Short mmCIF file of C-alpha atoms in Angstrom, two decimals:
data_model
loop_
_atom_site.label_atom_id
_atom_site.label_comp_id
_atom_site.label_asym_id
_atom_site.label_seq_id
_atom_site.Cartn_x
_atom_site.Cartn_y
_atom_site.Cartn_z
CA MET A 1 61.07 161.87 78.67
CA PRO A 2 57.32 164.48 77.76
CA GLU A 3 58.26 167.43 79.05
CA PRO A 4 55.45 167.25 81.44
CA HIS A 5 56.93 164.53 83.07
CA SER A 6 60.58 165.90 82.53
CA TYR A 7 59.46 169.14 84.77
CA LEU A 8 57.46 166.86 87.15
CA LEU A 9 60.40 164.58 88.01
CA LEU A 10 62.38 168.11 88.50
CA LYS A 11 59.22 169.28 91.12
CA LEU A 12 59.42 166.50 93.08
CA SER A 13 63.18 165.74 93.26
CA GLN A 14 62.98 168.49 95.48
CA ALA A 15 60.28 168.33 97.44
CA LEU A 16 60.67 165.06 98.30
CA PHE A 17 64.26 165.01 98.45
CA GLN A 18 65.79 169.15 97.57
CA ARG A 19 68.11 168.16 95.47
CA THR A 20 67.66 167.69 91.41
CA PRO A 21 67.48 164.67 90.24
CA SER A 22 71.03 163.45 89.35
CA GLY A 23 71.57 164.18 92.33
CA LEU A 24 69.01 161.30 93.63
CA ALA A 25 70.03 157.95 95.04
CA PRO A 26 68.67 155.64 92.84
CA GLU A 27 65.62 154.38 95.57
CA GLU A 28 64.92 157.77 96.03
CA ARG A 29 65.23 158.20 92.00
CA GLN A 30 62.47 155.08 91.72
CA ARG A 31 60.28 157.08 94.15
CA VAL A 32 60.36 160.24 92.77
CA GLU A 33 59.18 158.31 88.59
CA VAL A 34 57.11 156.23 90.75
CA VAL A 35 55.36 160.19 91.74
CA ALA A 36 55.64 161.59 88.78
CA ARG A 37 54.06 158.09 86.43
CA ARG A 38 51.18 158.73 89.38
CA GLN A 39 50.40 162.18 89.61
CA LEU A 40 50.58 162.95 85.45
CA LYS A 41 48.36 160.14 84.70
CA ILE A 42 45.97 162.44 87.55
CA GLU A 43 46.69 165.48 85.45
CA GLN A 44 45.93 164.35 81.83
CA ARG A 45 42.50 163.56 83.65
CA ILE A 46 42.31 166.38 85.72
CA LEU A 47 43.20 168.88 82.15
CA ALA A 48 40.93 167.19 80.22
CA THR A 49 37.84 168.50 81.63
CA PRO A 50 35.22 171.23 80.62
CA GLU A 51 36.94 173.15 84.06
CA ALA A 52 39.98 173.30 82.52
CA ALA A 53 39.98 175.01 79.13
CA ARG A 54 37.11 177.90 80.91
CA ILE A 55 40.98 178.52 83.15
CA ILE A 56 42.71 182.03 82.00
CA LEU A 57 46.27 182.06 83.64
CA PRO A 58 47.51 185.82 84.01
CA GLN A 59 50.79 185.42 82.91
CA ALA A 60 52.37 187.02 86.31
CA SER A 61 51.67 183.95 87.84
CA LEU A 62 53.24 182.26 85.50
CA ASN A 63 55.99 184.34 85.78
CA GLN A 64 56.28 184.60 89.61
CA ALA A 65 56.87 180.68 89.63
CA ILE A 66 58.84 180.70 86.81
CA ALA A 67 61.79 183.22 88.89
CA GLU A 68 60.31 180.69 92.14
CA ILE A 69 62.62 177.76 90.43
CA ARG A 70 65.41 180.68 89.52
CA LYS A 71 66.10 182.17 92.74
CA ARG A 72 66.79 178.59 93.88
CA TYR A 73 70.38 178.62 91.99
CA ALA A 74 73.03 180.90 92.34
CA ASN A 75 73.87 182.16 88.99
CA GLU A 76 71.80 181.74 85.41
CA GLU A 77 74.55 178.88 84.36
CA GLU A 78 73.98 176.56 86.75
CA PHE A 79 69.61 176.88 86.02
CA LEU A 80 69.92 176.00 82.98
CA ALA A 81 72.62 173.51 83.22
CA ASP A 82 70.28 171.91 85.84
CA LEU A 83 67.42 172.41 82.69
CA ASP A 84 69.86 170.52 80.65
CA GLN A 85 70.07 167.74 82.35
CA ALA A 86 66.66 166.90 82.75
CA GLY A 87 65.49 167.77 79.39
CA LEU A 88 64.51 171.03 79.39
CA ASP A 89 65.13 174.65 78.07
CA PRO A 90 63.39 177.37 79.53
CA ALA A 91 60.05 177.50 77.22
CA ARG A 92 59.89 173.99 78.16
CA LEU A 93 59.73 174.66 81.33
CA ALA A 94 57.56 176.72 80.99
CA ALA A 95 54.74 175.56 79.39
CA ALA A 96 55.21 172.68 81.93
CA ILE A 97 54.75 174.93 84.80
CA GLU A 98 51.96 177.02 83.11
CA ARG A 99 50.45 173.42 82.93
CA ASP A 100 51.47 173.29 86.39
CA LEU A 101 49.89 176.07 87.28
CA LYS A 102 46.49 175.16 85.00
CA PHE A 103 45.97 171.75 87.06
CA GLU A 104 46.47 173.24 90.08
CA ALA A 105 43.73 176.39 89.40
CA VAL A 106 40.94 173.10 88.37
CA LEU A 107 41.74 171.51 91.86
CA GLU A 108 41.42 175.04 93.98
CA ARG A 109 37.79 175.66 91.36
CA VAL A 110 36.53 172.03 92.43
CA ALA A 111 37.21 171.90 96.05
#
């Protein structure tokens, strides 16, 4: 499973059902998978544009986004366990969040 897809599963599970992917019922998991695949296709197209190449994200934005995710967990062990279960580690999570933030920045710029 590609890392952006893993991150999207984690993100969308939380956004749509307020649970991690492992806590989803089969029909919920299927819905999240469909939405994640669709969003990934859109992101790939948008991130391939010249506008995306001009976006530079401040490190503080990335740090804040990671902190927001970490604070959902009671402790570091739970956080790392969920990442592992999603096929991510802290570095891969950071890369996926950076991609997500860049995607959002491009949308804001062209809107």
